[in-house]
PDB file of C-alpha atoms and ligand atoms in Angstrom:
ATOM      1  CA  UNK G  21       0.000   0.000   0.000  1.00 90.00           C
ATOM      2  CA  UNK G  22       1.091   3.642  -0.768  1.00 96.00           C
ATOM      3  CA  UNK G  23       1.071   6.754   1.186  1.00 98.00           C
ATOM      4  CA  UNK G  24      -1.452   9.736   1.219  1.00 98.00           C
ATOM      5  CA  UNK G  25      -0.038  13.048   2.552  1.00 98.00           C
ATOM      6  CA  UNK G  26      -1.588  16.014   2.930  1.00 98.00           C
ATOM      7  CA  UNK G  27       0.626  18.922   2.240  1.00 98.00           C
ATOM      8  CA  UNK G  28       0.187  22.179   3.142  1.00 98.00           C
ATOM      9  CA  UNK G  29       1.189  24.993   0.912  1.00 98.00           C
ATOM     10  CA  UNK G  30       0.935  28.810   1.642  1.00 98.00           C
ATOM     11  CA  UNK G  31      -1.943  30.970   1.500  1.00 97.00           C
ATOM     12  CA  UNK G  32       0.235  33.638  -0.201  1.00 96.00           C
ATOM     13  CA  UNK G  33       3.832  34.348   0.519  1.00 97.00           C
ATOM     14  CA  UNK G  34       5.513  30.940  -0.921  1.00 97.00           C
ATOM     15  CA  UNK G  35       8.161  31.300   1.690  1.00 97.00           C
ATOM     16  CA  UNK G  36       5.468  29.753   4.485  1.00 98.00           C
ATOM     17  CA  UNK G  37       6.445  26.074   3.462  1.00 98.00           C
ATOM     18  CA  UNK G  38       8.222  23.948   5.479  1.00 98.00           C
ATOM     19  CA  UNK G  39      11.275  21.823   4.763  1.00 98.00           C
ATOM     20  CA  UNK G  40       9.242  18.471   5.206  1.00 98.00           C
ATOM     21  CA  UNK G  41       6.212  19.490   2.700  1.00 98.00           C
ATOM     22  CA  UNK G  42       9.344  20.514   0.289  1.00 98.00           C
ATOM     23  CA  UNK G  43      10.857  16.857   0.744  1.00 98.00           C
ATOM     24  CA  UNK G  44       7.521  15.326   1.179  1.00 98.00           C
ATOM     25  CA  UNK G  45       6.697  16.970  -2.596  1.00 98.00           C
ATOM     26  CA  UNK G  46       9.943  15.868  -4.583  1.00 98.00           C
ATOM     27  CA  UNK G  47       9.870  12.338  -3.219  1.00 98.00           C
ATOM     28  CA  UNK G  48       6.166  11.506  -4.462  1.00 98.00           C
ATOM     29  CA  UNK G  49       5.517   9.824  -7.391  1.00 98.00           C
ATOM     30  CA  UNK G  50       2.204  12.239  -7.619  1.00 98.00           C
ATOM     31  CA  UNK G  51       0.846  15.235  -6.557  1.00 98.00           C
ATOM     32  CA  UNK G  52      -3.082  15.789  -6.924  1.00 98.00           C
ATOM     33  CA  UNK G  53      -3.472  19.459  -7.093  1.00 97.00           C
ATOM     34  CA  UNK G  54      -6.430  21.797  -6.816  1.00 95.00           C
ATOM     35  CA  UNK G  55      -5.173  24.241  -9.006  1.00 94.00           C
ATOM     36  CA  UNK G  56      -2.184  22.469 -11.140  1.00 96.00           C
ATOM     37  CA  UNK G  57      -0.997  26.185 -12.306  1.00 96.00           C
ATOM     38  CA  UNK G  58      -1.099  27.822  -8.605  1.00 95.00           C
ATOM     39  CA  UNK G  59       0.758  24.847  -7.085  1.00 97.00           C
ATOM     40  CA  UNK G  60       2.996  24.805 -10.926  1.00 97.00           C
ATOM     41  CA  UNK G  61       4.562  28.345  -9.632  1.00 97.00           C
ATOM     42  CA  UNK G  62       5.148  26.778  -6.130  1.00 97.00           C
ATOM     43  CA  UNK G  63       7.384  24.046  -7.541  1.00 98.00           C
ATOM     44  CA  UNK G  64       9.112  26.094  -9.673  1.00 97.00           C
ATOM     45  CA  UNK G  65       9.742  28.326  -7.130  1.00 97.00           C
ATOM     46  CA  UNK G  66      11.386  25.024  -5.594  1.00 98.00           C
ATOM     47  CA  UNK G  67      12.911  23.497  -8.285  1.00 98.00           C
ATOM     48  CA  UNK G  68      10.556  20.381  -8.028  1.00 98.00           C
ATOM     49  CA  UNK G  69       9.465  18.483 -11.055  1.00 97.00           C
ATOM     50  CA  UNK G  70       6.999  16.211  -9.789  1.00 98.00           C
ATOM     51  CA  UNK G  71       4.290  15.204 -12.295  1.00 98.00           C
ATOM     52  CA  UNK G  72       0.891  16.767 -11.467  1.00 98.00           C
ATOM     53  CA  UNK G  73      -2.500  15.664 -11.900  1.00 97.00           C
ATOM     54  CA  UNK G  74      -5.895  17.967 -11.048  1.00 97.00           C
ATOM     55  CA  UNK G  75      -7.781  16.953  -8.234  1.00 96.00           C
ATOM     56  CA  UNK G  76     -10.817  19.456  -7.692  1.00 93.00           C
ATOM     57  CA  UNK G  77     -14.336  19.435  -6.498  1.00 88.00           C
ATOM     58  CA  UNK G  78     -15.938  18.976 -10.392  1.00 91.00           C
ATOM     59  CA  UNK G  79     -13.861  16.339 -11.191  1.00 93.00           C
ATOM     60  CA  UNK G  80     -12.994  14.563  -7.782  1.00 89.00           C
ATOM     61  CA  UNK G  81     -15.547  11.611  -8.411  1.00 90.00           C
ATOM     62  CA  UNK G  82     -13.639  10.909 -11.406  1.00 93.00           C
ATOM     63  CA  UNK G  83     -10.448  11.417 -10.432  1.00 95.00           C
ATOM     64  CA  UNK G  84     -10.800   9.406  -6.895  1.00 95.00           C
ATOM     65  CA  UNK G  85     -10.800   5.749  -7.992  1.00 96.00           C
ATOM     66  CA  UNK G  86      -7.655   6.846 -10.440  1.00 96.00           C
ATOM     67  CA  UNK G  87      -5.704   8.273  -7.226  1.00 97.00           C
ATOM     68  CA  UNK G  88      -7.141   5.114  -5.122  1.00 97.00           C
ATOM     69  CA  UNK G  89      -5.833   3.012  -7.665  1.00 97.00           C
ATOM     70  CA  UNK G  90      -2.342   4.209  -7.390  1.00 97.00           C
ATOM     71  CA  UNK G  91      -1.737   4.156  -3.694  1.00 98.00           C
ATOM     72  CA  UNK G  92      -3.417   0.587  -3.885  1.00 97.00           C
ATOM     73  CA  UNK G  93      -0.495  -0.278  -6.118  1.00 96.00           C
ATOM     74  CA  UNK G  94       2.207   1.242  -3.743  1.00 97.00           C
ATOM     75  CA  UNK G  95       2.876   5.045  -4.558  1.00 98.00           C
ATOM     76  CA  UNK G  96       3.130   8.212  -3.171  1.00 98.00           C
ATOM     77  CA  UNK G  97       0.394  10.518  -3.704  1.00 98.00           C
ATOM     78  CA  UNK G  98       1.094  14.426  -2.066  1.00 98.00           C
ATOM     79  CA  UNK G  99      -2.750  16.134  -1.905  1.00 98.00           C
ATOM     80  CA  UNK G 100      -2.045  20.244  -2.174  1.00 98.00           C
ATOM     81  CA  UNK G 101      -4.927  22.609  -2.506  1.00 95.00           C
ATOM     82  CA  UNK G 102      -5.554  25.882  -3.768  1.00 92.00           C
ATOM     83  CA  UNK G 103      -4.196  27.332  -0.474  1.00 95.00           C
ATOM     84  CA  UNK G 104      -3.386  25.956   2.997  1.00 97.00           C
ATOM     85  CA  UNK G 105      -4.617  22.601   4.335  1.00 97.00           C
ATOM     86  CA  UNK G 106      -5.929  20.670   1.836  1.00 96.00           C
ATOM     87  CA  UNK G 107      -9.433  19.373   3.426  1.00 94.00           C
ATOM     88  CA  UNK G 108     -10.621  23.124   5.119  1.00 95.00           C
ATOM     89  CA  UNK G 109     -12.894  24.176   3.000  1.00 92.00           C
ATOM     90  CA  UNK G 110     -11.197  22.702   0.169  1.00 89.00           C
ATOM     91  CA  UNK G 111     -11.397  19.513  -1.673  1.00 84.00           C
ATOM     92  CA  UNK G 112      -9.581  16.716   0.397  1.00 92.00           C
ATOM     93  CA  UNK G 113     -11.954  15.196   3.124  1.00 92.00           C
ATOM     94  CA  UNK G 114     -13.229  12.410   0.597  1.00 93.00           C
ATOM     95  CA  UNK G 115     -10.177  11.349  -0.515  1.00 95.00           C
ATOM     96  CA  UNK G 116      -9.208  11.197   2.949  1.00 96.00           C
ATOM     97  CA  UNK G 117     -12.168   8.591   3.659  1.00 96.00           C
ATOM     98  CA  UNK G 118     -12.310   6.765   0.877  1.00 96.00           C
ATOM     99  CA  UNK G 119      -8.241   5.898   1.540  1.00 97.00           C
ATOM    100  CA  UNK G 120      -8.989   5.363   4.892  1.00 97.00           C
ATOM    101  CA  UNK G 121     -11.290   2.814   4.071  1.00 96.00           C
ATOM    102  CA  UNK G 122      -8.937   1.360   1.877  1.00 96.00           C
ATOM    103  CA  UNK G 123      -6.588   0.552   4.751  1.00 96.00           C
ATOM    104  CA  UNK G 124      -4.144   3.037   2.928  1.00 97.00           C
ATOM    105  CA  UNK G 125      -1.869   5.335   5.240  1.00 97.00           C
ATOM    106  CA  UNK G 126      -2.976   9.097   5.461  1.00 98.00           C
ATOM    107  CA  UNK G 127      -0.069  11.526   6.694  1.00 98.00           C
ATOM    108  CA  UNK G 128      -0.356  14.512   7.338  1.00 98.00           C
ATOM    109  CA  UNK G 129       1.728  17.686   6.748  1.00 98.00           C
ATOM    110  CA  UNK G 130       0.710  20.867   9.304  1.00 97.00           C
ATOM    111  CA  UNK G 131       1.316  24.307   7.635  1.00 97.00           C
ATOM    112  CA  UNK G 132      -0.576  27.171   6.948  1.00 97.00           C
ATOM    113  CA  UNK G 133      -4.495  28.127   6.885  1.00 97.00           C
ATOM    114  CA  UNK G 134      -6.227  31.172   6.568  1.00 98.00           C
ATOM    115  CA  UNK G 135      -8.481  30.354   9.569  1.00 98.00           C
ATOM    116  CA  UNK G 136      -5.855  30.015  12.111  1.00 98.00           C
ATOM    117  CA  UNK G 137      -3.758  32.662  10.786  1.00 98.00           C
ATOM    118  CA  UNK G 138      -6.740  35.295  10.877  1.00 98.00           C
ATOM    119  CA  UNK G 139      -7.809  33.655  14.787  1.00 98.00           C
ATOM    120  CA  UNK G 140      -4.455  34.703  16.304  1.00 98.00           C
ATOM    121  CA  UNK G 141      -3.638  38.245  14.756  1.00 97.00           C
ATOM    122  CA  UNK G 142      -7.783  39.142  15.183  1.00 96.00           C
ATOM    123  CA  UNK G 143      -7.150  40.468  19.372  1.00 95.00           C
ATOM    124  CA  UNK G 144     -10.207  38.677  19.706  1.00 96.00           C
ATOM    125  CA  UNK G 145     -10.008  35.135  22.271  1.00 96.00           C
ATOM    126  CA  UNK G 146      -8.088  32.173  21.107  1.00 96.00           C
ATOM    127  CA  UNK G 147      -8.861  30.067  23.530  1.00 96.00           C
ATOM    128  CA  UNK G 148     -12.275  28.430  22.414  1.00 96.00           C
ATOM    129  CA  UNK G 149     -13.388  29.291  18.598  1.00 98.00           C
ATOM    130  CA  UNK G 150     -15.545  27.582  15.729  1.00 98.00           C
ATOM    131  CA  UNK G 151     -14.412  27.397  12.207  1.00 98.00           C
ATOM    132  CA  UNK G 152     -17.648  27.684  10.213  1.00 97.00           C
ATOM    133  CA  UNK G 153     -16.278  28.042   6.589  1.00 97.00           C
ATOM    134  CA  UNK G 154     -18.296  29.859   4.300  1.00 97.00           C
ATOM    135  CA  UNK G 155     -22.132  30.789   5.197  1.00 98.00           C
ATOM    136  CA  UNK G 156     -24.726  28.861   3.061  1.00 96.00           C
ATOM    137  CA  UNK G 157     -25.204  31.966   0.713  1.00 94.00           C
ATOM    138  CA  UNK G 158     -28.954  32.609   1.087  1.00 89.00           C
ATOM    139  CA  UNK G 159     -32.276  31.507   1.819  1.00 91.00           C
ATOM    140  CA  UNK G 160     -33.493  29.132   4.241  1.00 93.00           C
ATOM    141  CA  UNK G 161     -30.271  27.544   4.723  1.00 95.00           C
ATOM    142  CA  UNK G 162     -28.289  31.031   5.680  1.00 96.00           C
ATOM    143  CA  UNK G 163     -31.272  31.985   8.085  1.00 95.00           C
ATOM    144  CA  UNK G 164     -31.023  29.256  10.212  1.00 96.00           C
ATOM    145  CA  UNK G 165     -27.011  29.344  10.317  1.00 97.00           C
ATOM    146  CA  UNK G 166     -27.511  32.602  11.207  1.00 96.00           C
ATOM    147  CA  UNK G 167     -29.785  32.231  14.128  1.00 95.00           C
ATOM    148  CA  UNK G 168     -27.504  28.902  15.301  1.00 96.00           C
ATOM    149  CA  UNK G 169     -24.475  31.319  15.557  1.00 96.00           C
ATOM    150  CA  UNK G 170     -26.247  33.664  17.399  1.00 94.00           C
ATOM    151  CA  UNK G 171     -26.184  31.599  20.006  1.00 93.00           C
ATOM    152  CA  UNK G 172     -22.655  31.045  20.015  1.00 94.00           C
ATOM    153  CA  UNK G 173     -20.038  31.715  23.033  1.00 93.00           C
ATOM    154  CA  UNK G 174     -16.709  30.791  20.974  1.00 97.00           C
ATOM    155  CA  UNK G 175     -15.151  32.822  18.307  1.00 98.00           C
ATOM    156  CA  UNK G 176     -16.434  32.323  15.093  1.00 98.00           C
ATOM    157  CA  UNK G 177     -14.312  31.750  11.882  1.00 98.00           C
ATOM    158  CA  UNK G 178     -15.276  32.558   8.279  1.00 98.00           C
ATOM    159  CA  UNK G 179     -14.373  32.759   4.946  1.00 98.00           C
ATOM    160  CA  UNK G 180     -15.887  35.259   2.680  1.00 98.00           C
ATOM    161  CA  UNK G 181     -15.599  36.190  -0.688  1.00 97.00           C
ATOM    162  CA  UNK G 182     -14.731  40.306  -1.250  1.00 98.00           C
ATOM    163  CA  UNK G 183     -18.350  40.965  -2.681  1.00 97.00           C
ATOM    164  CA  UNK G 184     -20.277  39.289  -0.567  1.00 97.00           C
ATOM    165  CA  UNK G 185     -18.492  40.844   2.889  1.00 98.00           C
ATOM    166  CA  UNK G 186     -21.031  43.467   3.118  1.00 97.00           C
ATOM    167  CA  UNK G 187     -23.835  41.769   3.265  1.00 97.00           C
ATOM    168  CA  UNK G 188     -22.877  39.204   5.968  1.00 98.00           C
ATOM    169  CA  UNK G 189     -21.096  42.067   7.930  1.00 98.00           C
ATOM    170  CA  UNK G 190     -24.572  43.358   7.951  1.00 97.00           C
ATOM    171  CA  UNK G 191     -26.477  40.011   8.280  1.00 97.00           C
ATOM    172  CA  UNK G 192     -24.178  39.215  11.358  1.00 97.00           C
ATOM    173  CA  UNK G 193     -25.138  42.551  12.796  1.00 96.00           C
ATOM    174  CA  UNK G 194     -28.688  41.568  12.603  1.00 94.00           C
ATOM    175  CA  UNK G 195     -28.545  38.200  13.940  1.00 95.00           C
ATOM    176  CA  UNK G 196     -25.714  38.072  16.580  1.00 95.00           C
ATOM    177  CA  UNK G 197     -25.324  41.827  17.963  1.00 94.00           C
ATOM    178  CA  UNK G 198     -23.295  44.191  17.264  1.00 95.00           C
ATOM    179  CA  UNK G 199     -19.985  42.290  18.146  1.00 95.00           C
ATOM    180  CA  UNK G 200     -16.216  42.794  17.778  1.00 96.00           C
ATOM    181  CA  UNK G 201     -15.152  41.672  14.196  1.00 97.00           C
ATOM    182  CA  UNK G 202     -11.156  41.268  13.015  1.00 97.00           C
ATOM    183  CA  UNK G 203     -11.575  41.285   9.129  1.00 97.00           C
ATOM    184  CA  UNK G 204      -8.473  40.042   7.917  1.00 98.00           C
ATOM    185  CA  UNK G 205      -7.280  39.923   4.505  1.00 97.00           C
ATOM    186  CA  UNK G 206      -4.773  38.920   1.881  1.00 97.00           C
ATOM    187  CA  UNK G 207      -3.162  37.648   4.658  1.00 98.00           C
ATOM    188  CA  UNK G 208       0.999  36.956   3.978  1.00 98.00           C
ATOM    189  CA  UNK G 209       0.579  38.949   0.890  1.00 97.00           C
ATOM    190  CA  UNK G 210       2.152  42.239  -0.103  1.00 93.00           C
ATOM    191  CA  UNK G 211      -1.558  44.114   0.564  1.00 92.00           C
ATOM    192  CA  UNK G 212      -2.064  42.717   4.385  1.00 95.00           C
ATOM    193  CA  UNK G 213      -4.462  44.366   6.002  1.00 94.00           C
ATOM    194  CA  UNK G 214      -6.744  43.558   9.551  1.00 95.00           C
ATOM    195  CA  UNK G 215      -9.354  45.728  10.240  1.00 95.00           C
ATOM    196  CA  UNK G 216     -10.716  45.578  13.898  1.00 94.00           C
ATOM    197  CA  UNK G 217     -14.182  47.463  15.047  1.00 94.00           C
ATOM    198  CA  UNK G 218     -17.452  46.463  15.771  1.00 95.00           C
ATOM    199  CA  UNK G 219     -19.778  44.960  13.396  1.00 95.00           C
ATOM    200  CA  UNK G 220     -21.559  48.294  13.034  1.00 94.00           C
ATOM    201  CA  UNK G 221     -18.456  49.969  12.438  1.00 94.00           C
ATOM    202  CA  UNK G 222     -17.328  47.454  10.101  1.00 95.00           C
ATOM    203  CA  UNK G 223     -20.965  47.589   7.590  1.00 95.00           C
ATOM    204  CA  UNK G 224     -19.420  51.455   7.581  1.00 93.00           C
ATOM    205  CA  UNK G 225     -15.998  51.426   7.042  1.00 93.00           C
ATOM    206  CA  UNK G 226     -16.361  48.682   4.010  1.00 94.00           C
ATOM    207  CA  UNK G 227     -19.505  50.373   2.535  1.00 93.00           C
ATOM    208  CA  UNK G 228     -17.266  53.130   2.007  1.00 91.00           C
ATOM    209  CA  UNK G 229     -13.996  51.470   0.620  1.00 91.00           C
ATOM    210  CA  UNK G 230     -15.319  47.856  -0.919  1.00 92.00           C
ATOM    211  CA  UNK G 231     -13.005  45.606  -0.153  1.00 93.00           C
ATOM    212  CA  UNK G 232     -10.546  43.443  -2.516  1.00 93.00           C
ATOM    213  CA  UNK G 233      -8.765  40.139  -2.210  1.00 96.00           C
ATOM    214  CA  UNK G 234      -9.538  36.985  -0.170  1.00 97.00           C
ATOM    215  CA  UNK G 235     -10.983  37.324   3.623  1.00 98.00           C
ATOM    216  CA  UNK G 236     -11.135  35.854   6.627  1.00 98.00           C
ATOM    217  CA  UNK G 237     -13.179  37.217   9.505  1.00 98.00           C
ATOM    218  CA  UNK G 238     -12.671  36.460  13.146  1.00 98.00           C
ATOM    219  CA  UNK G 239     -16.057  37.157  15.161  1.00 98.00           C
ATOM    220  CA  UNK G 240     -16.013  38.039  18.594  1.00 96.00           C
ATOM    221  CA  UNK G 241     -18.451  36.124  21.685  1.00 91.00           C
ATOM    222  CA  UNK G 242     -20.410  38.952  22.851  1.00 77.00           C
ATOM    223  CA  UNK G 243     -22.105  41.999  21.593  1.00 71.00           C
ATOM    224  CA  UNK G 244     -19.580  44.664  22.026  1.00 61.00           C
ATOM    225  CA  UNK G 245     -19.426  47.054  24.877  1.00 57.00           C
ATOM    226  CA  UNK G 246     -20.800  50.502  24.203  1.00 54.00           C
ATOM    227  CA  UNK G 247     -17.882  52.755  23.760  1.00 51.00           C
ATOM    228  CA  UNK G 248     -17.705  55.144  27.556  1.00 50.00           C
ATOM    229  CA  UNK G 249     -20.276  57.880  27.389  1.00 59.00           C
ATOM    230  CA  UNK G 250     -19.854  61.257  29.325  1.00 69.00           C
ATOM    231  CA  UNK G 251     -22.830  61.558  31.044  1.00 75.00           C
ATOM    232  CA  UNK G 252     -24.437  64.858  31.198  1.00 79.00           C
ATOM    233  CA  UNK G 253     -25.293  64.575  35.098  1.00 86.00           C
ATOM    234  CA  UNK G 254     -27.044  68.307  34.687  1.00 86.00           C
ATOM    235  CA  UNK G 255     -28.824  67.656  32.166  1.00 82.00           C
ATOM    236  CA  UNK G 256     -30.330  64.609  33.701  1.00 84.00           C
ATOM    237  CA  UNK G 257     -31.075  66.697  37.039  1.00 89.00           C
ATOM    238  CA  UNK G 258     -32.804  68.901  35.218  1.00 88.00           C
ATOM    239  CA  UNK G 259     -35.392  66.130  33.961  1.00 86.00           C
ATOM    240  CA  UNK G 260     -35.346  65.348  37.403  1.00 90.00           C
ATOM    241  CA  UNK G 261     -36.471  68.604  38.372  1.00 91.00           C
ATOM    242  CA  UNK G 262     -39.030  69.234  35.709  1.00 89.00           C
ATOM    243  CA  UNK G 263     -40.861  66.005  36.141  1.00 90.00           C
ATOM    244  CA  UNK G 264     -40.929  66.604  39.721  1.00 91.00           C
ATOM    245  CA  UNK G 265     -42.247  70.633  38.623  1.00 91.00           C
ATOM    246  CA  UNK G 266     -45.498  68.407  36.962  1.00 88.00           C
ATOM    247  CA  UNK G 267     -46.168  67.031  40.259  1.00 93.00           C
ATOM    248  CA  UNK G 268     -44.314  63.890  40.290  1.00 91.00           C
ATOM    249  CA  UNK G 269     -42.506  62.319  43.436  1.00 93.00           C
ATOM    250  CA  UNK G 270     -39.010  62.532  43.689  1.00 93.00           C
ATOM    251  CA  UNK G 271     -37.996  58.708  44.102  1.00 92.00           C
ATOM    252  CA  UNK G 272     -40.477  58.377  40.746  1.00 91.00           C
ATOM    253  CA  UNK G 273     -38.598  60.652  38.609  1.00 90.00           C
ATOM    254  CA  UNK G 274     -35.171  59.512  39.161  1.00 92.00           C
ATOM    255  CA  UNK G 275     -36.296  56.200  38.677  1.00 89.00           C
ATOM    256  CA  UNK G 276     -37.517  57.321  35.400  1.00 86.00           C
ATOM    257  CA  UNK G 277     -34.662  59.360  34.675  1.00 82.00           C
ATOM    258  CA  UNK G 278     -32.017  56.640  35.717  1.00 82.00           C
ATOM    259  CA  UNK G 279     -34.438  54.573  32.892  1.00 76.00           C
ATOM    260  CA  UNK G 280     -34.426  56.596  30.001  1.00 71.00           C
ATOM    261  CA  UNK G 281     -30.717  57.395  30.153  1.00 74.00           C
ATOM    262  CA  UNK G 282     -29.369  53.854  31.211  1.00 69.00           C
ATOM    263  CA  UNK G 283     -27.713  55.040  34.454  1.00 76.00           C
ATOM    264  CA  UNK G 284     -28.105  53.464  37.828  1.00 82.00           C
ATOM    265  CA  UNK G 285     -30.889  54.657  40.401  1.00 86.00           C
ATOM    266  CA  UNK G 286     -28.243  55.525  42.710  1.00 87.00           C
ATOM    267  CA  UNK G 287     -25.736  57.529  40.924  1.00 87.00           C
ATOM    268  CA  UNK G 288     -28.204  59.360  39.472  1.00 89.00           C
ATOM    269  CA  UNK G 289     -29.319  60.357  43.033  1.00 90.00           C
ATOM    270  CA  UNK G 290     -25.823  61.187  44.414  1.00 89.00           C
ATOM    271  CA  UNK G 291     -25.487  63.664  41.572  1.00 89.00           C
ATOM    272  CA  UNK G 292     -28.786  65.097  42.094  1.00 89.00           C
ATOM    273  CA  UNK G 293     -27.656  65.692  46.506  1.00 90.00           C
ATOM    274  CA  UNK G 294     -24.149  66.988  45.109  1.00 87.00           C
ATOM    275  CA  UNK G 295     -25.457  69.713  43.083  1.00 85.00           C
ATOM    276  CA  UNK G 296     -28.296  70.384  45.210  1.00 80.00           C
ATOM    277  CA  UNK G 297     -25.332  71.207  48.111  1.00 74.00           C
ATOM    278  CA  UNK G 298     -23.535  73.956  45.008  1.00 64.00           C
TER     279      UNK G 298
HETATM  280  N1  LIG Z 324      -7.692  25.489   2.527  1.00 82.68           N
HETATM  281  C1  LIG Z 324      -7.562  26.897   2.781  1.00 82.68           C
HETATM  282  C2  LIG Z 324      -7.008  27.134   4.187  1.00 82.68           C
HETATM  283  O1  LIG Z 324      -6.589  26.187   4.836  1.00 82.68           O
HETATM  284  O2  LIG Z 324      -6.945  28.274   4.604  1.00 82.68           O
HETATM  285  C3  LIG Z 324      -8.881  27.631   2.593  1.00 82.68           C
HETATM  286  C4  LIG Z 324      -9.460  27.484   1.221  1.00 82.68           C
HETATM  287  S1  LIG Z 324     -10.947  28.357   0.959  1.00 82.68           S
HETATM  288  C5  LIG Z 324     -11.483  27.701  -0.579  1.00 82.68           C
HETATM  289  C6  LIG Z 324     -10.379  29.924   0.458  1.00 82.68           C
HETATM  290  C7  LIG Z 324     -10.808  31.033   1.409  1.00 82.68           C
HETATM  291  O3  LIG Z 324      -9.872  31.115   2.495  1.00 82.68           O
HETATM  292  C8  LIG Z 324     -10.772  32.413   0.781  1.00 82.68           C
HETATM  293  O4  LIG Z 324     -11.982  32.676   0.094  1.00 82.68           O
HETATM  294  C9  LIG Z 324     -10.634  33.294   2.008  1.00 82.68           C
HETATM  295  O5  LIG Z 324     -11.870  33.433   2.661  1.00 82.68           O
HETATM  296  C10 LIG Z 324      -9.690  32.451   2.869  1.00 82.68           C
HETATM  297  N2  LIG Z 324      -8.296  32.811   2.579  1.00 82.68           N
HETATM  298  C11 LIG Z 324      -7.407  32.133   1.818  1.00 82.68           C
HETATM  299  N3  LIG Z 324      -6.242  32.783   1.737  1.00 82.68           N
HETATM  300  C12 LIG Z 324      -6.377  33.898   2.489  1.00 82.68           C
HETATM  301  C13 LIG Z 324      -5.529  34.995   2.805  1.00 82.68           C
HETATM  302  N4  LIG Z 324      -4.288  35.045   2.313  1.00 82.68           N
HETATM  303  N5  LIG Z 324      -5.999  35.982   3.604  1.00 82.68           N
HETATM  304  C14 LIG Z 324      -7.247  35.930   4.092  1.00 82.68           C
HETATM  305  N6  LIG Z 324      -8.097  34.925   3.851  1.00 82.68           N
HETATM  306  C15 LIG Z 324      -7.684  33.925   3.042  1.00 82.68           C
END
C-alpha cells in the first residue's frame, strides 16, 4: 500500500512552506493538485518536477478511484490545494475517507491556513473558537445558520468572498449583535491588512472602501461594549427637576430618569444631593 499526505502549501507568501512538505513533494511519485498552475509556480519556485494531476471538487468523483488506484499499487500521492490545508474548506476530506477505508496510510503535513492565521492576529479570544467556513449563501439555509451562531459563546471563523463581505457584515449585525469583528485579509501577501471594530463599524468602514482580495473574519463572543459615554449629570437633574415641577414624586422621577438614560438609580441620586449642596 502507498502513502497519502496532505501537504500544506501557503496561502500567499511561498516562503510559508516547510522543509518536510518541500521533501515530502519531490519524493512523491504524484501530486493531486487543486489548481495544477497555482501549485505549478510553487514548484518552480522550488525546483521540483513532480508530475501533477488535477484533483478538484468537479472532477474529484472521477479522479478518486484513479488516485485510489495508485496508492493501492504502492505510490506516493502528495494532496495540495488551492491554499493551505488541503481538506478546510477545500477539496480533500473524501479522498481522505475513501483511503482510509482502503486501509491506505494518510499523513499529514501541518502548515498554513487562513483560519488560524486570521484567529491569532484578530485580538479577539483564542482560547475556544468555531471554524464555520463559508455561510450557506442565502435563503433558508443562511437563516437558520444565522440564528444557530447567534447563540454562540466561541469565536467564530469565516471565509468570505470580497463581494459578498457586506452583506454578511450586515447580516451578522442583525442576527448576533453588534460584536467585535477582526476582518483580515490577503493575509501573507504584499496588501495585508486587519481591520478591527465592531460589526456596526465594520458595515461602515467597508460600505465606504469595498473591499478586494480573499478574507477571513474572526467574530467576537459577545455583543460589544458601548464605547464610555460622558454623562451629562445636569442635564439629567434637570429632567429630574421638571418632572418633579409636573407634580411627580421625587424617588419616581429619578427612577424614570435613571431609565431613560441607562444610568443606575443611585448615581443618578448622588449627583442630584451633590449639586443640590452647590
Ligand atoms: N484550505 C484553505 C485554508 O486552509 O486556509 C482555505 C481554502 S478556501 C477555498 C479559500 C478562502 O480562504 C478564501 O476565500 C478566504 O476566505 C480564505 N483565505 C485564503 N487565503 C487567504 C488569505 N491570504 N488571507 C485571508 N483569507 C484567506
Amino acid at each position: 500500500m502507498g502513502t497519502l499526505y496532505l501537504v500544506a502549501t501557503p496561502i500567499g507568501n511561498l516562503e510559508d512552506i516547510t522543509l518536510r512538505a518541500l521533501r515530502v513533494l519531490k519524493e512523491v511519485d504524484l501530486i493531486a493538485a487543486e489548481d495544477t498552475r497555482r501549485t505549478r509556480i510553487l514548484l518552480q519556485r522550488y525546483g521540483i518536477s513532480t508530475p501533477l494531476t488535477s484533483y478538484h471538487p468537479h472532477n474529484w468523483r472521477e479522479k478518486a478511484p484513479y488516485l485510489l488506484g495508485l496508492l493501492s499499487e504502492g505510490k506516493k500521492v502528495a494532496l495540495v490545494s488551492d491554499a493551505g490545508m488541503p481538506g478546510i474548506s477545500d477539496p480533500g476530506e473524501e479522498l481522505v475517507k475513501l483511503a482510509l477505508a482502503r486501509g491506505i496510510e494518510v499523513v499529514p503535513l501541518p502548515g498554513p491556513s487562513a483560519a488560524l492565521t486570521a484567529l491569532v492576529v484578530s485580538g479577539l479570544p483564542c482560547d475556544r473558537f468555531v471554524f464555520e467556513g463559508f455561510l450557506p449563501r442565502k435563503g433558508r439555509e443562511r437563516r437558520e445558520r444565522l440564528e444557530a451562531l447567534a447563540e454562540e459563546v466561541r469565536t467564530i471563523i469565516l471565509y468570505e468572498a470580497p463581494h459578498r463581505l457586506l452583506k454578511t457584515l450586515e447580516d451578522l449585525k442583525a442576527f448576533l449583535g453588534d460584536r467585535l469583528v477582526a476582518i483580515a485579509r490577503e493575509l501573507t501577501k504584499k496588501h495585508e491588512t486587519v481591520w478591527r471594530g465592531n460589526l456596526s463599524q465594520a458595515v461602515e468602514f467597508f460600505q465606504a472602501h469595498p473591499p478586494r482580495g480573499e478574507i477571513t473574519l474572526v467574530v467576537g463572543r459577545e455583543p460589544s461594549p458601548s464605547p464610555p459615554r460622558e454623562i451629562d449629570w445636569g442635564t439629567l437633574i434637570a429632567e429630574v427637576k421638571d418632572l418633579e415641577g409636573k407634580g411627580w414624586e421625587r424617588k419616581r422621577a429619578l427612577k424614570e430618569v435613571a431609565r431613560r438614560w441607562g444610568v443606575s438609580r443611585r448615581d443618578l441620586y448622588k449627583a442630584y444631593l451633590e449639586s443640590q449642596d452647590k
